[in-house]
Structures are given as C-alpha cells and as structure tokens.
Amino acid sequence: MSTSEKRPDHSSLSPRKRQAIFRATHRGTREMDILLGGFVEHMIHGFSDADMDDLEYLMEAPDWDIYKWVTGTLPVPGNYDTSLFQRWVAYQMRKSKQQHIL
C-alpha cells in the first residue's frame, strides 16, 4: 500500500474480520501480503458471511498457487473461483491500470 493511501478504520469490525485482515496481511510472502492483504483491508467492510467463508477457504491454499491464480499464470480451480475471487481479480486489474497511469 502506498503511503498516500489511507488505511480504513477497522475498529468496528467483528473479531472474525479483524483476524482475516491479519491473516491476509501476514501470509509469509511479501507478494501475497500486498496483493491479498491490500484487497482484504480495503474491501472487508462489504464482505458477507459467505464472502468470509470463501476468503478463509482461499487463505488455506498455498501462497504461490494463489499468486499464480490471481496473476493468471495458472487457471483457478473451480472450488476457488468464487465471486469473492473474481472481485479480487477485478480489484487487482483496477489497481494495475491506476499504477500504469501514474
């Protein structure tokens, strides 16, 4: 996250969502901390219980598999190709386009 981006206020979130933010931003690989963590930090306020189930399931997969799926290097297995995952891909594409403009 760039220093100019403001972090959302997560103080009102449920413990489940706060834990998910921590797990998404402390993956073990810096790439996934940035990619998945940034998405979760900025979008989690709108996540439904089903989205949270999908996120928690996704975070059980190995980082490098997830990285390859989100970057399009490997096809996404059907059990991970959820609405939440598709929103993450769209979020990453928007971020990438914004960075190219700057």
Coordinates of N, CA, C and O in Angstrom, one line a residue:
M1 N 0.9 -1.2 0.0 CA 0.0 0.0 0.0 C 0.9 1.2 0.0 O 1.8 1.3 0.7
S2 N 0.6 2.2 -0.8 CA 1.4 3.4 -0.9 C 1.2 4.2 0.4 O 0.1 4.1 1.0
T3 N 2.1 5.1 0.7 CA 2.0 5.9 1.9 C 0.9 6.9 1.7 O 0.4 7.4 2.7
S4 N 0.5 7.2 0.5 CA -0.6 8.2 0.3 C -2.0 7.6 0.5 O -2.9 8.3 0.6
E5 N -2.1 6.2 0.5 CA -3.4 5.6 0.7 C -3.7 5.6 2.1 O -2.9 5.2 3.0
K6 N -4.9 6.0 2.5 CA -5.3 5.9 3.9 C -5.9 4.6 4.2 O -6.7 4.0 3.4
R7 N -5.5 4.0 5.3 CA -6.0 2.8 5.8 C -7.4 3.0 6.3 O -7.7 3.9 7.1
P8 N -8.3 2.0 6.0 CA -9.7 2.1 6.5 C -9.7 1.9 8.0 O -8.8 1.2 8.6
D9 N -10.7 2.4 8.7 CA -10.8 2.2 10.1 C -11.5 0.8 10.3 O -12.6 0.6 9.9
H10 N -10.8 -0.1 11.0 CA -11.4 -1.4 11.2 C -11.8 -1.7 12.7 O -12.1 -2.8 13.0
S11 N -11.9 -0.6 13.4 CA -12.2 -0.8 14.9 C -13.6 -1.4 15.1 O -13.8 -2.0 16.1
S12 N -14.5 -1.1 14.2 CA -15.9 -1.6 14.4 C -16.1 -3.0 13.8 O -17.2 -3.6 14.0
L13 N -15.1 -3.6 13.3 CA -15.3 -4.9 12.6 C -15.3 -6.1 13.7 O -14.8 -5.9 14.8
S14 N -16.0 -7.1 13.3 CA -16.1 -8.3 14.1 C -14.7 -8.9 14.3 O -13.8 -8.7 13.5
P15 N -14.5 -9.7 15.4 CA -13.2 -10.4 15.6 C -12.8 -11.3 14.4 O -11.7 -11.4 14.0
R16 N -13.8 -11.9 13.8 CA -13.6 -12.7 12.6 C -13.0 -11.9 11.4 O -12.0 -12.4 10.8
K17 N -13.5 -10.8 11.2 CA -13.0 -9.9 10.1 C -11.6 -9.4 10.5 O -10.7 -9.3 9.6
R18 N -11.4 -9.0 11.7 CA -10.1 -8.5 12.1 C -9.0 -9.5 12.0 O -7.9 -9.3 11.5
Q19 N -9.4 -10.8 12.4 CA -8.5 -11.9 12.2 C -8.1 -12.1 10.8 O -7.0 -12.4 10.4
A20 N -9.1 -12.0 9.9 CA -8.9 -12.3 8.5 C -8.0 -11.2 7.9 O -7.1 -11.5 7.1
I21 N -8.1 -10.0 8.3 CA -7.2 -8.9 7.9 C -5.8 -9.3 8.3 O -4.8 -9.2 7.5
F22 N -5.6 -9.7 9.5 CA -4.3 -10.1 10.0 C -3.7 -11.2 9.2 O -2.6 -11.2 8.7
R23 N -4.5 -12.3 9.0 CA -4.0 -13.4 8.2 C -3.7 -13.0 6.7 O -2.8 -13.6 6.2
A24 N -4.5 -12.2 6.1 CA -4.3 -11.8 4.8 C -3.0 -10.9 4.6 O -2.4 -10.9 3.5
T25 N -2.7 -10.2 5.6 CA -1.5 -9.2 5.5 C -0.3 -9.8 6.1 O 0.8 -9.2 6.1
H26 N -0.4 -11.1 6.6 CA 0.8 -11.8 7.2 C 0.9 -13.2 6.6 O 0.8 -14.2 7.4
R27 N 0.9 -13.3 5.3 CA 0.8 -14.5 4.6 C 2.1 -15.4 4.7 O 2.1 -16.6 4.6
G28 N 3.3 -14.7 4.8 CA 4.5 -15.4 4.7 C 5.3 -15.0 3.5 O 6.5 -15.2 3.4
T29 N 4.6 -14.5 2.4 CA 5.3 -14.0 1.3 C 4.9 -12.5 1.1 O 3.7 -12.2 1.2
R30 N 5.8 -11.7 0.8 CA 5.5 -10.3 0.7 C 4.5 -10.0 -0.4 O 3.6 -9.1 -0.3
E31 N 4.6 -10.7 -1.5 CA 3.7 -10.5 -2.6 C 2.3 -10.7 -2.2 O 1.4 -9.9 -2.6
M32 N 2.0 -11.8 -1.5 CA 0.7 -12.0 -1.1 C 0.2 -11.1 0.0 O -1.0 -10.7 0.1
D33 N 1.1 -10.7 0.9 CA 0.8 -9.7 1.9 C 0.2 -8.4 1.2 O -0.8 -7.9 1.7
I34 N 0.9 -8.1 0.1 CA 0.5 -6.8 -0.6 C -0.8 -7.1 -1.4 O -1.8 -6.3 -1.3
L35 N -0.8 -8.2 -2.2 CA -2.0 -8.4 -3.1 C -3.2 -8.8 -2.3 O -4.3 -8.1 -2.5
L36 N -3.2 -9.8 -1.6 CA -4.4 -10.3 -0.9 C -4.7 -9.3 0.3 O -5.8 -8.9 0.5
G37 N -3.6 -9.0 1.0 CA -3.8 -8.1 2.2 C -4.4 -6.8 1.8 O -5.3 -6.3 2.5
G38 N -3.9 -6.2 0.8 CA -4.5 -4.9 0.3 C -5.9 -4.9 -0.1 O -6.7 -4.1 0.3
F39 N -6.3 -6.0 -0.8 CA -7.7 -6.2 -1.1 C -8.6 -6.4 0.1 O -9.6 -5.7 0.2
V40 N -8.1 -7.2 1.0 CA -9.0 -7.5 2.2 C -9.1 -6.3 3.0 O -10.2 -5.9 3.5
E41 N -8.0 -5.6 3.3 CA -8.0 -4.4 4.1 C -9.0 -3.3 3.6 O -9.7 -2.7 4.3
H42 N -9.1 -3.2 2.3 CA -9.9 -2.1 1.7 C -11.3 -2.6 1.4 O -12.2 -1.7 1.3
M43 N -11.6 -3.9 1.3 CA -12.9 -4.3 0.9 C -13.7 -5.1 1.9 O -14.9 -5.3 1.8
I44 N -13.1 -5.4 3.0 CA -13.7 -6.3 4.0 C -15.0 -5.8 4.6 O -15.8 -6.6 5.0
H45 N -15.1 -4.5 4.7 CA -16.3 -3.9 5.3 C -17.6 -4.4 4.5 O -18.6 -4.5 5.1
G46 N -17.4 -4.7 3.3 CA -18.6 -5.1 2.5 C -18.7 -6.6 2.3 O -19.6 -7.1 1.6
F47 N -17.8 -7.4 3.0 CA -17.9 -8.9 2.9 C -19.0 -9.4 3.6 O -19.2 -9.1 4.8
S48 N -19.8 -10.3 3.0 CA -20.9 -11.1 3.6 C -20.3 -12.3 4.4 O -19.1 -12.6 4.2
D49 N -21.1 -13.0 5.1 CA -20.6 -14.2 5.7 C -20.1 -15.2 4.7 O -19.1 -15.9 4.9
A50 N -20.8 -15.3 3.6 CA -20.4 -16.2 2.5 C -19.0 -15.8 1.9 O -18.2 -16.6 1.7
D51 N -18.8 -14.5 1.8 CA -17.5 -14.0 1.3 C -16.4 -14.4 2.3 O -15.3 -14.8 2.0
M52 N -16.7 -14.2 3.6 CA -15.8 -14.6 4.6 C -15.4 -16.1 4.6 O -14.3 -16.5 4.7
D53 N -16.5 -16.9 4.4 CA -16.2 -18.3 4.2 C -15.3 -18.6 3.1 O -14.3 -19.4 3.2
D54 N -15.5 -17.9 1.9 CA -14.7 -18.1 0.7 C -13.3 -17.6 1.0 O -12.3 -18.2 0.6
L55 N -13.1 -16.5 1.7 CA -11.8 -15.9 2.0 C -11.0 -16.8 2.9 O -9.9 -17.1 2.6
E56 N -11.7 -17.3 3.9 CA -11.0 -18.2 4.8 C -10.6 -19.5 4.1 O -9.5 -20.0 4.3
Y57 N -11.4 -20.0 3.2 CA -11.0 -21.2 2.4 C -9.9 -20.9 1.5 O -8.9 -21.7 1.4
L58 N -9.9 -19.8 0.8 CA -8.8 -19.4 -0.1 C -7.5 -19.2 0.7 O -6.5 -19.7 0.2
M59 N -7.5 -18.7 1.9 CA -6.3 -18.5 2.6 C -5.7 -19.8 3.1 O -4.6 -19.8 3.6
E60 N -6.4 -20.9 3.0 CA -5.8 -22.2 3.3 C -4.9 -22.7 2.2 O -4.1 -23.6 2.4
A61 N -5.1 -22.2 1.0 CA -4.3 -22.6 -0.2 C -2.9 -22.1 -0.1 O -2.7 -21.0 0.6
P62 N -1.9 -22.7 -0.7 CA -0.5 -22.2 -0.7 C -0.4 -20.9 -1.4 O -1.0 -20.7 -2.4
D63 N 0.4 -20.0 -0.8 CA 0.6 -18.7 -1.4 C 0.9 -18.7 -2.8 O 0.4 -17.9 -3.6
W64 N 1.9 -19.5 -3.2 CA 2.3 -19.4 -4.6 C 1.2 -19.9 -5.6 O 1.1 -19.4 -6.7
D65 N 0.4 -20.8 -5.2 CA -0.8 -21.2 -6.0 C -1.7 -20.0 -6.2 O -2.1 -19.7 -7.3
I66 N -2.1 -19.4 -5.0 CA -3.0 -18.2 -5.1 C -2.4 -17.1 -5.9 O -3.1 -16.5 -6.8
Y67 N -1.1 -16.9 -5.8 CA -0.4 -15.9 -6.6 C -0.5 -16.2 -8.1 O -0.9 -15.3 -8.9
K68 N -0.3 -17.4 -8.5 CA -0.4 -17.8 -9.9 C -1.8 -17.7 -10.4 O -2.1 -17.3 -11.5
W69 N -2.8 -18.0 -9.5 CA -4.2 -17.8 -9.9 C -4.6 -16.4 -10.2 O -5.2 -16.1 -11.2
V70 N -4.2 -15.5 -9.2 CA -4.7 -14.1 -9.4 C -3.9 -13.4 -10.5 O -4.5 -12.5 -11.1
T71 N -2.7 -13.8 -10.8 CA -2.0 -13.2 -11.9 C -2.3 -13.9 -13.2 O -1.8 -13.4 -14.3
G72 N -3.1 -14.9 -13.2 CA -3.4 -15.6 -14.5 C -2.4 -16.5 -15.0 O -2.6 -17.0 -16.2
T73 N -1.4 -16.9 -14.3 CA -0.4 -17.8 -14.7 C -0.8 -19.2 -14.7 O -0.4 -20.0 -15.5
L74 N -1.7 -19.5 -13.8 CA -2.4 -20.8 -13.7 C -3.9 -20.7 -13.7 O -4.4 -19.7 -13.1
P75 N -4.6 -21.6 -14.2 CA -6.1 -21.5 -14.1 C -6.5 -21.7 -12.7 O -5.9 -22.5 -11.9
V76 N -7.6 -21.0 -12.3 CA -8.1 -21.1 -11.0 C -9.0 -22.4 -10.9 O -9.9 -22.5 -11.7
P77 N -8.7 -23.3 -9.9 CA -9.5 -24.4 -9.7 C -11.0 -24.0 -9.4 O -11.2 -23.0 -8.7
G78 N -11.9 -24.7 -9.9 CA -13.3 -24.3 -9.7 C -13.7 -24.1 -8.2 O -14.5 -23.2 -8.0
N79 N -13.2 -24.8 -7.3 CA -13.6 -24.6 -5.9 C -13.0 -23.3 -5.3 O -13.5 -22.9 -4.3
Y80 N -12.1 -22.7 -6.0 CA -11.6 -21.4 -5.5 C -12.1 -20.2 -6.4 O -12.0 -19.1 -6.0
D81 N -12.7 -20.5 -7.5 CA -13.2 -19.5 -8.4 C -14.6 -19.0 -8.0 O -15.6 -19.2 -8.6
T82 N -14.6 -18.3 -6.9 CA -15.8 -17.8 -6.3 C -16.0 -16.3 -6.7 O -15.2 -15.7 -7.3
S83 N -17.2 -15.8 -6.3 CA -17.5 -14.4 -6.5 C -16.4 -13.5 -5.9 O -16.0 -12.5 -6.4
L84 N -16.0 -13.9 -4.7 CA -15.0 -13.1 -4.0 C -13.7 -13.1 -4.7 O -13.1 -12.1 -4.9
F85 N -13.3 -14.2 -5.2 CA -12.0 -14.3 -6.0 C -12.2 -13.4 -7.3 O -11.2 -12.7 -7.6
Q86 N -13.3 -13.5 -7.9 CA -13.4 -12.7 -9.2 C -13.4 -11.2 -8.8 O -12.9 -10.4 -9.6
R87 N -14.0 -10.8 -7.7 CA -13.9 -9.4 -7.3 C -12.4 -9.0 -7.0 O -12.0 -7.9 -7.3
W88 N -11.7 -9.9 -6.4 CA -10.2 -9.7 -6.1 C -9.5 -9.5 -7.4 O -8.7 -8.5 -7.6
V89 N -9.7 -10.3 -8.4 CA -9.1 -10.2 -9.7 C -9.4 -8.8 -10.3 O -8.5 -8.1 -10.8
A90 N -10.7 -8.4 -10.3 CA -11.1 -7.1 -10.8 C -10.4 -6.0 -10.1 O -10.0 -5.0 -10.7
Y91 N -10.3 -6.1 -8.8 CA -9.7 -5.1 -7.9 C -8.2 -5.0 -8.3 O -7.7 -3.9 -8.5
Q92 N -7.5 -6.1 -8.5 CA -6.1 -6.1 -8.9 C -5.9 -5.5 -10.3 O -5.0 -4.7 -10.5
M93 N -6.8 -5.7 -11.2 CA -6.8 -5.2 -12.6 C -6.9 -3.6 -12.5 O -6.2 -2.9 -13.2
R94 N -7.9 -3.2 -11.7 CA -8.1 -1.7 -11.5 C -6.8 -1.1 -10.9 O -6.4 0.0 -11.4
K95 N -6.2 -1.7 -9.9 CA -5.0 -1.2 -9.3 C -3.9 -1.1 -10.3 O -3.1 -0.2 -10.3
S96 N -3.8 -2.2 -11.1 CA -2.7 -2.2 -12.1 C -2.8 -1.1 -13.1 O -1.9 -0.4 -13.4
K97 N -4.1 -0.9 -13.5 CA -4.3 0.2 -14.5 C -4.0 1.6 -13.9 O -3.4 2.4 -14.5
Q98 N -4.4 1.8 -12.6 CA -4.1 3.0 -11.9 C -2.6 3.3 -11.8 O -2.1 4.4 -12.0
Q99 N -1.8 2.2 -11.6 CA -0.4 2.4 -11.4 C 0.3 2.7 -12.8 O 1.2 3.4 -12.8
H100 N -0.3 2.1 -13.9 CA 0.3 2.5 -15.2 C 0.0 3.9 -15.6 O 0.8 4.5 -16.3
I101 N -1.1 4.4 -15.1 CA -1.4 5.8 -15.4 C -0.5 6.8 -14.7 O -0.1 7.8 -15.2
L102 N -0.1 6.4 -13.4 CA 0.7 7.3 -12.6 C 2.1 7.1 -13.2 O 2.9 7.7 -13.4

